[in-house]
Structure formats: structure tokens, C-alpha cells
Coordinates of C-alpha atoms and ligand atoms in Angstrom, one line a residue:
M1 CA 0.5 -0.3 0.1
I2 CA 2.7 1.9 1.1
A3 CA 5.2 1.3 -1.9
E4 CA 2.1 1.9 -4.2
K5 CA 1.9 5.5 -2.5
V6 CA 5.1 6.2 -3.6
K7 CA 4.8 5.2 -6.9
N8 CA 2.2 6.9 -7.2
E9 CA 3.6 10.8 -6.1
A10 CA 6.7 9.6 -8.2
K11 CA 4.4 9.3 -11.3
K12 CA 2.8 12.6 -10.3
Q13 CA 6.0 14.7 -10.2
G14 CA 7.3 13.0 -13.0
M15 CA 4.4 14.2 -15.3
L16 CA 5.3 17.7 -14.5
A17 CA 9.2 17.3 -14.6
N18 CA 8.5 15.6 -17.9
V19 CA 6.3 18.6 -19.8
M20 CA 8.1 21.3 -18.3
R21 CA 11.9 19.3 -19.9
Q22 CA 9.6 18.8 -22.9
F23 CA 9.3 22.3 -23.1
N24 CA 12.3 23.9 -21.7
H25 CA 13.6 21.3 -24.7
A26 CA 12.0 23.4 -27.3
S27 CA 12.2 26.8 -26.5
D28 CA 16.0 26.0 -26.5
V29 CA 15.8 25.0 -29.9
I30 CA 13.8 28.1 -30.7
D31 CA 15.5 30.1 -29.0
L32 CA 12.1 31.0 -27.0
N33 CA 12.3 35.1 -25.9
P34 CA 13.4 34.7 -21.8
N35 CA 10.6 36.8 -21.6
I36 CA 8.0 34.8 -22.8
R37 CA 9.9 31.8 -22.0
K38 CA 9.2 32.8 -18.1
I39 CA 4.9 33.5 -18.8
L40 CA 4.6 30.4 -20.1
E41 CA 6.4 28.0 -17.4
V42 CA 3.9 28.9 -14.9
T43 CA -0.4 28.6 -14.2
N44 CA -2.3 31.8 -14.2
N45 CA -4.9 30.0 -11.9
E46 CA -4.3 27.9 -10.1
L47 CA -8.1 27.0 -7.9
V48 CA -8.0 24.0 -4.6
V49 CA -12.0 23.2 -3.2
H50 CA -12.9 21.8 -0.3
F51 CA -16.6 21.1 0.0
P52 CA -18.8 18.4 1.9
V53 CA -20.8 15.5 0.3
K54 CA -23.9 13.9 1.8
M55 CA -22.9 10.0 1.3
D56 CA -25.9 7.4 1.0
D57 CA -26.1 6.4 4.9
G58 CA -26.6 9.7 6.2
T59 CA -22.4 11.0 7.3
V60 CA -20.8 13.8 5.1
E61 CA -17.5 13.4 3.5
V62 CA -15.2 16.6 2.5
F63 CA -13.9 16.7 -0.6
T64 CA -11.2 18.0 -2.5
G65 CA -11.2 19.1 -5.9
Y66 CA -8.7 21.4 -8.5
R67 CA -9.3 23.5 -11.3
V68 CA -5.4 25.2 -12.8
Q69 CA -5.3 27.4 -15.9
H70 CA -2.2 27.4 -17.6
N71 CA -2.6 30.1 -19.6
N72 CA -5.8 31.4 -22.0
S73 CA -3.9 33.8 -24.7
L74 CA -5.2 32.1 -27.6
G75 CA -8.8 31.9 -25.8
P76 CA -10.8 30.5 -22.9
Y77 CA -9.1 28.4 -21.0
K78 CA -10.2 24.6 -21.8
G79 CA -9.3 20.7 -20.5
G80 CA -10.9 18.1 -18.7
L81 CA -11.5 16.7 -15.3
R82 CA -10.8 13.6 -14.6
Y83 CA -12.2 11.5 -11.0
H84 CA -8.9 10.2 -9.4
P85 CA -7.1 9.1 -6.6
T86 CA -3.6 10.8 -8.3
V87 CA -5.4 14.3 -8.8
D88 CA -3.3 16.7 -7.1
L89 CA -2.5 20.6 -7.9
D90 CA 1.0 19.3 -9.5
A91 CA -0.6 17.2 -11.5
A92 CA -3.7 19.6 -12.6
R93 CA -0.5 21.8 -13.6
A94 CA 1.3 19.9 -16.3
L95 CA -2.2 18.1 -18.0
A96 CA -3.3 22.1 -18.4
M97 CA 0.2 22.8 -20.2
W98 CA -0.3 19.9 -22.1
M99 CA -3.5 21.5 -22.9
T100 CA -1.8 24.3 -23.6
W101 CA 0.4 23.2 -26.6
K102 CA -2.3 20.9 -28.2
T103 CA -5.0 23.4 -28.5
A104 CA -2.4 25.8 -30.0
L105 CA -0.9 22.5 -31.7
A106 CA -4.2 22.0 -33.6
G107 CA -4.9 25.3 -34.3
I108 CA -8.1 25.8 -31.9
P109 CA -9.3 29.5 -30.4
Y110 CA -8.2 28.2 -26.6
G111 CA -5.9 27.6 -23.9
G112 CA -5.4 25.5 -21.3
A113 CA -6.7 23.7 -18.2
K114 CA -7.4 20.3 -16.1
G115 CA -9.3 19.6 -13.2
G116 CA -11.2 17.0 -11.2
I117 CA -11.8 15.3 -7.3
Q118 CA -9.2 13.5 -5.7
L119 CA -10.7 10.7 -4.9
D120 CA -11.8 6.3 -6.3
P121 CA -15.1 6.5 -8.2
K122 CA -15.4 3.0 -8.0
K123 CA -16.4 4.0 -4.5
Y124 CA -19.2 5.6 -4.0
S125 CA -22.7 4.5 -5.3
T126 CA -24.0 6.5 -8.6
S127 CA -26.0 9.3 -7.0
E128 CA -23.0 9.8 -4.5
L129 CA -20.9 11.1 -7.5
E130 CA -23.7 13.1 -8.8
R131 CA -24.2 15.1 -5.6
I132 CA -19.6 14.8 -5.9
T133 CA -19.8 16.4 -9.1
R134 CA -23.3 19.3 -8.8
R135 CA -21.3 20.4 -5.2
F136 CA -18.2 21.0 -7.3
T137 CA -19.9 22.7 -9.3
Y138 CA -20.7 24.6 -7.0
A139 CA -18.4 25.8 -5.6
L140 CA -16.2 26.3 -8.7
G141 CA -18.6 28.6 -9.3
D142 CA -18.2 31.6 -11.7
N143 CA -14.2 30.3 -12.7
I144 CA -15.9 28.0 -15.4
G145 CA -17.9 30.0 -17.8
P146 CA -18.5 29.2 -21.6
E147 CA -16.0 32.0 -22.7
L148 CA -14.6 31.6 -19.8
D149 CA -13.4 27.7 -18.9
I150 CA -14.6 25.1 -20.2
P151 CA -14.4 21.9 -18.6
A152 CA -14.7 18.2 -20.5
P153 CA -14.2 14.7 -19.8
D154 CA -11.4 12.6 -19.3
V155 CA -10.3 9.6 -16.8
N156 CA -13.0 8.5 -14.8
T157 CA -15.3 11.6 -15.6
N158 CA -18.3 10.6 -19.1
P159 CA -21.4 12.3 -20.8
Q160 CA -23.5 11.8 -17.5
T161 CA -20.7 14.0 -15.3
M162 CA -21.0 16.5 -17.8
A163 CA -24.7 16.9 -17.8
W164 CA -24.5 16.8 -14.0
I165 CA -21.8 20.0 -14.2
L166 CA -24.1 22.4 -17.1
D167 CA -27.3 21.2 -15.3
T168 CA -25.7 22.6 -11.6
Y169 CA -24.4 25.5 -13.7
M170 CA -27.7 26.7 -15.0
S171 CA -29.3 26.1 -12.1
T172 CA -27.3 29.0 -10.5
K173 CA -28.3 31.6 -13.2
A174 CA -30.5 34.4 -14.0
P175 CA -33.8 32.0 -16.0
N176 CA -33.0 34.0 -19.2
E177 CA -29.2 33.1 -19.2
R178 CA -29.6 29.4 -18.9
S179 CA -29.8 28.3 -22.6
T180 CA -27.1 30.5 -23.8
N181 CA -25.9 28.4 -21.4
L182 CA -24.9 25.0 -22.7
H183 CA -21.4 25.2 -23.9
V184 CA -20.1 25.4 -20.5
V185 CA -18.7 22.0 -20.8
T186 CA -18.5 19.6 -23.3
G187 CA -18.6 16.1 -24.2
K188 CA -22.3 15.8 -23.2
P189 CA -25.1 13.6 -23.9
I190 CA -26.8 14.3 -27.5
G191 CA -29.9 15.1 -25.6
A192 CA -28.5 17.6 -23.4
G193 CA -26.8 19.3 -26.1
G194 CA -23.6 17.4 -27.3
S195 CA -22.3 17.0 -30.1
E196 CA -22.6 13.9 -32.3
G197 CA -19.0 11.8 -32.3
R198 CA -18.0 13.5 -29.3
D199 CA -17.9 10.2 -27.9
R200 CA -15.5 8.5 -30.2
A201 CA -13.2 11.5 -31.7
T202 CA -10.4 10.6 -29.3
G203 CA -9.7 7.5 -29.9
F204 CA -11.2 8.2 -33.8
G205 CA -7.9 11.2 -34.2
V206 CA -5.3 8.0 -31.9
Y207 CA -6.1 6.3 -34.9
L208 CA -6.2 8.5 -37.9
T209 CA -2.9 9.7 -36.6
I210 CA -1.9 5.8 -36.8
K211 CA -3.0 5.7 -40.8
F212 CA -1.0 8.9 -41.0
W213 CA 2.4 7.6 -40.4
A214 CA 1.3 3.8 -42.1
E215 CA 0.6 6.3 -45.6
N216 CA 3.9 7.9 -44.7
N217 CA 5.7 5.2 -44.6
N218 CA 4.0 3.0 -46.7
V219 CA 3.0 0.3 -43.7
E220 CA -0.1 -1.4 -44.5
L221 CA -2.4 -1.7 -41.1
K222 CA -3.8 -5.0 -42.1
G223 CA -2.8 -7.8 -39.8
K224 CA -0.5 -5.6 -37.4
K225 CA -0.6 -6.4 -34.7
F226 CA -1.5 -3.4 -31.8
I227 CA -1.8 -3.4 -27.7
V228 CA -4.3 -0.8 -25.8
Q229 CA -3.2 0.3 -21.8
G230 CA -6.7 1.6 -20.7
F231 CA -9.7 -0.2 -21.9
G232 CA -12.2 3.3 -21.5
N233 CA -13.6 5.8 -23.8
V234 CA -9.9 7.1 -25.9
G235 CA -8.4 3.5 -25.6
Y236 CA -11.6 1.2 -26.4
W237 CA -12.0 3.8 -29.6
A238 CA -9.4 3.3 -30.6
A239 CA -9.1 0.0 -30.9
F240 CA -12.3 -0.1 -33.2
F241 CA -11.0 1.8 -35.2
L242 CA -7.9 0.1 -35.3
E243 CA -9.9 -3.6 -36.3
E244 CA -11.9 -1.8 -38.4
E245 CA -8.7 -1.1 -40.8
G246 CA -7.7 -5.0 -39.9
A247 CA -4.9 -4.1 -36.9
K248 CA -5.6 -7.3 -35.1
L249 CA -6.2 -6.4 -30.5
V250 CA -4.1 -8.8 -28.4
G251 CA -2.6 -7.4 -25.7
V252 CA -4.9 -5.3 -23.6
Q253 CA -4.6 -3.7 -19.9
D254 CA -6.6 -1.6 -17.6
A255 CA -7.0 -0.8 -13.6
F256 CA -7.5 -4.7 -13.0
G257 CA -5.8 -6.7 -15.4
T258 CA -3.6 -7.6 -18.4
I259 CA -5.1 -9.7 -21.1
Y260 CA -3.3 -11.2 -23.9
N261 CA -4.4 -13.4 -27.4
E262 CA -1.8 -13.2 -29.8
N263 CA -4.5 -14.5 -31.9
G264 CA -6.2 -11.5 -31.5
M265 CA -9.5 -10.3 -29.5
D266 CA -13.0 -8.9 -31.2
V267 CA -12.5 -5.6 -29.7
Q268 CA -16.8 -6.0 -29.7
A269 CA -17.3 -8.3 -27.4
L270 CA -14.3 -7.0 -25.3
N271 CA -16.6 -4.1 -24.5
E272 CA -19.2 -6.0 -23.8
Y273 CA -17.7 -8.1 -21.5
Q274 CA -16.3 -5.6 -19.9
L275 CA -19.5 -3.3 -18.8
A276 CA -21.4 -6.7 -17.9
N277 CA -18.0 -6.9 -15.5
N278 CA -17.5 -3.9 -13.8
G279 CA -15.8 -2.2 -16.2
T280 CA -12.7 -4.4 -15.7
V281 CA -11.6 -6.6 -19.3
Q282 CA -10.2 -9.0 -16.5
G283 CA -11.3 -12.3 -16.8
F284 CA -12.6 -12.4 -20.7
K285 CA -12.3 -16.2 -21.6
E286 CA -10.8 -15.6 -25.4
A287 CA -7.6 -14.5 -23.6
Q288 CA -5.1 -14.9 -21.5
A289 CA -4.5 -13.6 -18.1
V290 CA -0.4 -11.9 -18.0
D291 CA 1.5 -10.8 -16.1
P292 CA 1.1 -6.5 -15.5
A293 CA 4.5 -6.1 -15.2
D294 CA 5.3 -7.4 -18.9
F295 CA 2.1 -5.9 -20.6
F296 CA 4.7 -3.2 -23.0
A297 CA 7.2 -6.0 -23.7
L298 CA 3.9 -7.4 -25.4
D299 CA 4.8 -8.7 -28.9
C300 CA 2.9 -6.5 -31.3
D301 CA 3.3 -3.4 -34.2
I302 CA 1.4 -0.7 -32.8
C303 CA 0.9 0.2 -29.2
V304 CA -1.2 2.8 -27.6
P305 CA -0.7 3.8 -24.4
A306 CA -4.4 5.5 -23.0
A307 CA -4.4 5.4 -19.7
L308 CA -2.3 7.4 -17.2
G309 CA 0.6 9.0 -17.1
N310 CA 4.1 8.5 -16.6
Q311 CA 3.8 4.6 -17.9
I312 CA 6.4 4.0 -20.5
T313 CA 9.4 4.4 -17.8
E314 CA 13.5 3.7 -18.3
D315 CA 12.2 0.6 -16.2
N316 CA 10.2 -0.7 -19.5
A317 CA 11.9 1.2 -22.4
D318 CA 13.8 -1.1 -24.3
S319 CA 11.8 -4.2 -24.2
I320 CA 8.6 -2.7 -25.9
K321 CA 8.9 -4.4 -29.3
A322 CA 5.8 -2.2 -31.1
Q323 CA 7.8 0.3 -34.3
V324 CA 5.5 3.0 -33.5
I325 CA 4.0 4.2 -29.8
A326 CA 0.0 6.5 -30.4
E327 CA 0.1 8.6 -27.1
G328 CA -3.8 8.2 -26.3
A329 CA -3.5 9.4 -23.0
N330 CA -1.7 12.3 -21.9
G331 CA 2.0 12.1 -20.5
P332 CA 2.0 8.3 -21.3
T333 CA 6.2 7.9 -21.9
D334 CA 9.1 10.0 -19.6
V335 CA 11.4 12.0 -20.8
A336 CA 13.9 8.7 -20.5
A337 CA 12.1 6.5 -21.9
E338 CA 11.4 8.9 -24.9
Q339 CA 15.4 9.3 -25.7
I340 CA 16.0 5.0 -25.7
L341 CA 13.0 5.0 -27.5
L342 CA 13.9 7.8 -30.1
Q343 CA 17.6 6.0 -30.6
K344 CA 15.5 2.1 -30.6
G345 CA 14.6 3.9 -33.9
V346 CA 10.7 3.8 -32.4
T347 CA 9.1 6.3 -34.1
I348 CA 6.3 8.1 -31.0
I349 CA 3.5 10.5 -32.0
P350 CA 3.2 13.1 -29.4
D351 CA 0.1 13.1 -26.9
I352 CA 0.0 16.5 -27.8
L353 CA -1.3 15.4 -31.4
C354 CA -2.1 12.2 -31.1
N355 CA -5.7 12.5 -28.9
S356 CA -6.4 16.2 -29.7
G357 CA -9.3 14.6 -31.9
G358 CA -10.7 15.1 -28.6
V359 CA -10.3 18.7 -27.9
I360 CA -11.1 19.5 -31.9
T361 CA -14.9 18.4 -31.2
S362 CA -14.8 19.1 -28.0
Y363 CA -14.2 22.5 -30.4
F364 CA -17.4 22.1 -32.6
E365 CA -19.2 21.0 -29.9
W366 CA -18.9 24.5 -28.9
L367 CA -19.4 26.1 -31.8
Q368 CA -22.4 24.2 -32.4
N369 CA -24.0 25.2 -29.1
R370 CA -22.9 28.8 -29.4
N371 CA -24.4 29.3 -33.0
G372 CA -27.7 27.2 -32.2
E373 CA -26.3 24.4 -34.9
I374 CA -26.7 20.6 -34.9
W375 CA -24.1 19.0 -37.2
P376 CA -24.2 15.6 -39.2
I377 CA -22.2 13.2 -38.2
E378 CA -20.4 13.0 -41.0
E379 CA -20.1 16.5 -41.1
V380 CA -18.2 16.1 -37.6
M381 CA -16.0 13.4 -38.7
E382 CA -15.1 15.6 -41.9
K383 CA -14.2 18.3 -39.9
L384 CA -11.9 16.3 -37.7
E385 CA -10.0 14.6 -40.8
K386 CA -9.1 17.4 -42.5
K387 CA -8.0 19.8 -39.0
L388 CA -5.4 16.4 -37.8
R389 CA -4.5 15.9 -41.2
I390 CA -2.8 19.7 -40.9
S391 CA -1.7 19.7 -37.5
F392 CA -0.1 16.3 -38.5
N393 CA 2.0 17.2 -42.2
K394 CA 2.9 20.9 -40.2
V395 CA 4.8 18.5 -37.2
Q396 CA 6.1 16.2 -39.9
K397 CA 7.8 19.2 -42.0
V398 CA 8.5 20.8 -38.7
A399 CA 10.8 17.9 -37.6
E400 CA 12.1 17.9 -40.8
E401 CA 13.5 21.5 -41.2
R402 CA 14.6 21.3 -37.7
K403 CA 15.9 17.8 -37.4
V404 CA 13.7 17.6 -34.2
D405 CA 11.5 14.5 -32.9
A406 CA 7.8 15.3 -34.2
R407 CA 7.5 16.1 -30.5
T408 CA 9.7 18.4 -30.2
A409 CA 8.4 19.7 -33.7
A410 CA 4.7 19.7 -32.4
F411 CA 5.7 21.8 -29.6
I412 CA 7.4 24.2 -31.2
I413 CA 4.2 24.5 -33.6
A414 CA 2.6 25.5 -30.5
I415 CA 4.6 26.9 -28.9
E416 CA 5.7 29.6 -31.6
R417 CA 1.8 30.5 -31.9
L418 CA 0.9 31.4 -28.6
Q419 CA 4.7 33.5 -29.0
Q420 CA 3.2 35.5 -31.4
A421 CA 0.1 36.2 -29.9
Y422 CA 1.7 37.4 -27.3
V423 CA 4.1 39.8 -29.4
D424 CA 1.1 41.2 -31.2
R425 CA -0.7 42.1 -28.3
G426 CA 1.8 43.4 -26.3
I427 CA 2.1 42.3 -22.1
F428 CA -0.2 44.9 -20.4
P429 CA -0.1 47.4 -18.8
Ligands
NAD1 P1 -11.4 6.5 -18.5 O1 -12.2 6.9 -17.6 O2 -12.9 5.8 -20.2 O3 -10.7 5.5 -19.1 C1 -9.8 4.8 -18.7 C2 -9.2 4.1 -18.8 O4 -7.5 3.9 -17.9 C3 -9.7 2.5 -17.6 O5 -9.7 1.3 -18.9 C4 -9.1 2.2 -16.2 O6 -8.9 0.9 -16.1 C5 -7.3 2.2 -17.5 N1 -6.9 2.6 -16.6 C6 -6.9 3.3 -14.7 N2 -5.7 3.3 -14.1 C7 -4.8 2.3 -14.6 C8 -3.1 1.3 -15.0 N3 -2.8 2.3 -14.0 N4 -2.8 0.7 -16.0 C9 -4.0 0.6 -17.2 N5 -5.1 0.8 -17.0 C10 -5.7 1.7 -15.9 O7 -10.1 7.3 -19.7 P2 -10.5 7.9 -20.7 O8 -11.0 9.0 -21.5 O9 -10.5 7.2 -22.0 O10 -8.5 8.6 -21.0 C11 -7.7 7.9 -20.8 C12 -6.4 8.7 -21.5 O11 -6.8 9.7 -22.9 C13 -5.5 10.2 -20.0 O12 -4.7 9.7 -20.2 C14 -6.9 11.2 -20.6 O13 -6.1 12.5 -20.2 C15 -6.8 10.6 -22.1 N6 -7.1 12.1 -22.6 C16 -8.1 11.9 -22.7 C17 -9.4 12.2 -24.0 C18 -11.2 11.8 -23.7 O14 -11.4 12.4 -24.3 N7 -11.2 11.1 -23.7 C19 -9.2 12.7 -25.0 C20 -7.7 13.6 -25.2 C21 -6.9 12.5 -24.0

């Protein structure tokens, strides 16, 4: 138990240290103006809230929630809310910074934020989670808003969570403002103002970036073996689209277990199994259980980390067999592991590019709500593919021109966009 706590602590510190090292490295490459570096290396606002919630048995628990707003020079703060025991200020800082680079790279008019509640949602009933979410929203008050800071789902939060936030936020507004606030959160259920396609957008984007990589390298995805860490929103949908392309899902790891079948597993059957099995793939009959420590060493061509940060480290990087790592998760590869992988010739599709399909489609949802429009799914997916292709090609181009890896190239594009905003606007007063 204590060992687990220490390990989690190291991982959180690692996330902030990682994003800072990534930022500093790219800033050094472009010789970033030191004044702009000073601004970008800190977060604008950090909110910590403690709030009481009545449990089903009548007792009261006090929870701690976070919202960190890193930068809004390109538009309103944007980023997910995570419900997990490892959520704290440093984790929220790191994840908020990644959101700033991600939205800037995607060329959408947003800044970066992240937050969540430090809890294990498995310990609470649905009605307790609803009350926790509503009290958290109330505690955040006007620190979030449709033109200020727009949350979205992340680990252990989902469209239902967003619908509770929306309803609570709207209930605190004057009647004439209520219907104009739909875009205070994205990733909502369709019935509550969500967009077609937002459910699958992040995983679809992960798949698209793998497809673009395959096209550029004359690789046929059909028959390729892939492994996925985290079989939640991102991992499941990435697997769904890779399977549609003819690739074979051979290994899956979630928070409870690791399974493997060298002949491939049926993605739909596995998802149905986990939905009926308390949200875990553990025990799936058409696969064998393997030691979780061996997951990244499984024989495969493509590896999709789609769970938490700092999963690929010095300890396991060398054992990785995959040719390409598509970072569905935020910050899954630490800096030391990245060096090992690059030396081995492994391609890493960096998180701020690979998983940006989610926030791009959140932007489409926000636009629809703001303009009173409803777009068909074909239009959403087509626009998403177009935007991702532009980002992917730009990252390739900058990587070649500057002779840097893809992550550094992606950071350079993002930082230069932010730099331009500061150069154009100057510093008040
Ligand atoms: P989710 O809650 O839907 O799924 C998380 C999955 O990870 C679950 O299968 C869970 O069992 C597994 N997991 C948790 N801890 C694990 C561990 N220690 N080892 C192995 N597996 C573990 O979350 P999600 O929305 O799919 O998010 C996954 C990742 O993708 C996160 O890093 C998130 O920040 C990132 N991301 C999500 C979105 C989005 O739109 N949801 C967008 C961009 C990035």
C-alpha cells in the first residue's frame, strides 16, 4: 500500500517534470524570448476547493477538487476533469500545460486547463457521484464558464458527469441566461446539447494519426498487431477503428488486469464483456491473463497507451517491441524512456497531436451550441480528419526542417503560436 503511494507520488511529480522538460527543450531549440518563456512556464490561476457531500448512509465526506488554468492567450481555458486518487495540484498543472500546447497545435481558439477531484470513483454509488459532481461545480462557481473555462470528460468522468455539471451551472444562472450556457462543458450526451461523434473523437483521432503515419511510411495496417493500455473511452475507440482497418488487438491492460491473445480479440465482444463486468477486461475468456509488468513487452507492431501518465519509463522502454507508439493518454512516456525509444528507432506520435481529436471535436460541440446549430456525424468526422491531417503534416514538416523528433516539433508549433500572440498584443499595462 505504502509502496503504491510512493510510486504514484513519483509518477505525479514526473508528469510536471516531464512537461517542463519537453517545454524547455523545444524553447531552447527555437531560442524562445526569455520573457515569454517566463510567462509560459507558470500557470495563470490555480483553484483548490474543499466541499462537503452527504453520503448515502447519512454521513458527510469532505472532498478536494482542483482547477488549474495555465494560459488563455489564444482563447478560453479548455481541458478535462479527472476523478482519480492521483489528482492533485501538480498533476492538474502538468495536464493543464499539455492542454495549452495541444489546443495551440490544433489551431483552435482555446487555452489550456485541467482539474478534477482526488477520489476513487469505484468507492461511491452513482447518486453519491452525482452529488459530488454537483457540489464541485457549485464550488467552482464562476471560475468556469462558456467563454472563460470549459471542462470536458477525462479519466473516470463521462457524458453523464458533464450533464450534471451543465445542469448545476445552469441552475445557478438567471432564467434568461440558462439556455445560452449550454457550451459551459463539452462531451455532453447528445440529448443535453452534445455533438455527434464526440464520444469516439479522441480514439478516432488516435487511429487517424496511426493511419497517417502508416501512409507516410508505406505500412499496411491490415494484419498488424496492436496493444492498448486503458480500455476506456480513448482505448476502446482507438481499438474499434484499428480493428475496422484490419489490425489485430492482441493485448489489453486496464487498472485491474492484463490480457493477451496472439491471435487477436474481438473488440466489440471485449467491450461488452467489460460493460457487464464492472468496467474491467480481467477474466475475458478469449484471452489469457498475463503479468501486468510484462504488458509493454508484448509482441506487437503498434502500442497505444491510453490510460495514465508516466507508464512508459526507463524500466520498460527497452523491452518495447512496437514500431510505433501512439499516445492516446496524456504524458504516458517519460523523458528518459523517450530517449531510449528514439535511439531504438521507435516512432512516437506525441500526445498533444495523437489525442487532440477529443478537444478538436469539443471545439465543434462548443461552436454548435454557441451558434444554435446541429451538425450531422459525417460533417463532424470530416472536419476532424481535415484538421488532424493539417496538424500531422505540419509536425512532420517542422520535424524535418528543424531535424527534431515529432514531440519537439509539435511543441515548437504550439509555442510559436503563443509567442506570436504575445508579440502582437504586448504585455498590459
Ligand atoms: P477512461 O476513464 O474512460 O478510461 C481509463 C482506462 O484506463 C480504464 O480502462 C482504466 O481501467 C484504465 N486504467 C486506469 N489506471 C490504470 C493503470 N494504472 N494501468 C492500466 N490501466 C489503467 O479515461 P479516458 O477518457 O479514456 O482517458 C484515458 C487517457 O486519455 C487519459 O490520459 C486522458 O487524459 C487521455 N485523454 C482523454 C481524452 C478524452 O476525450 N476522454 C482526450 C484526450 C486525452
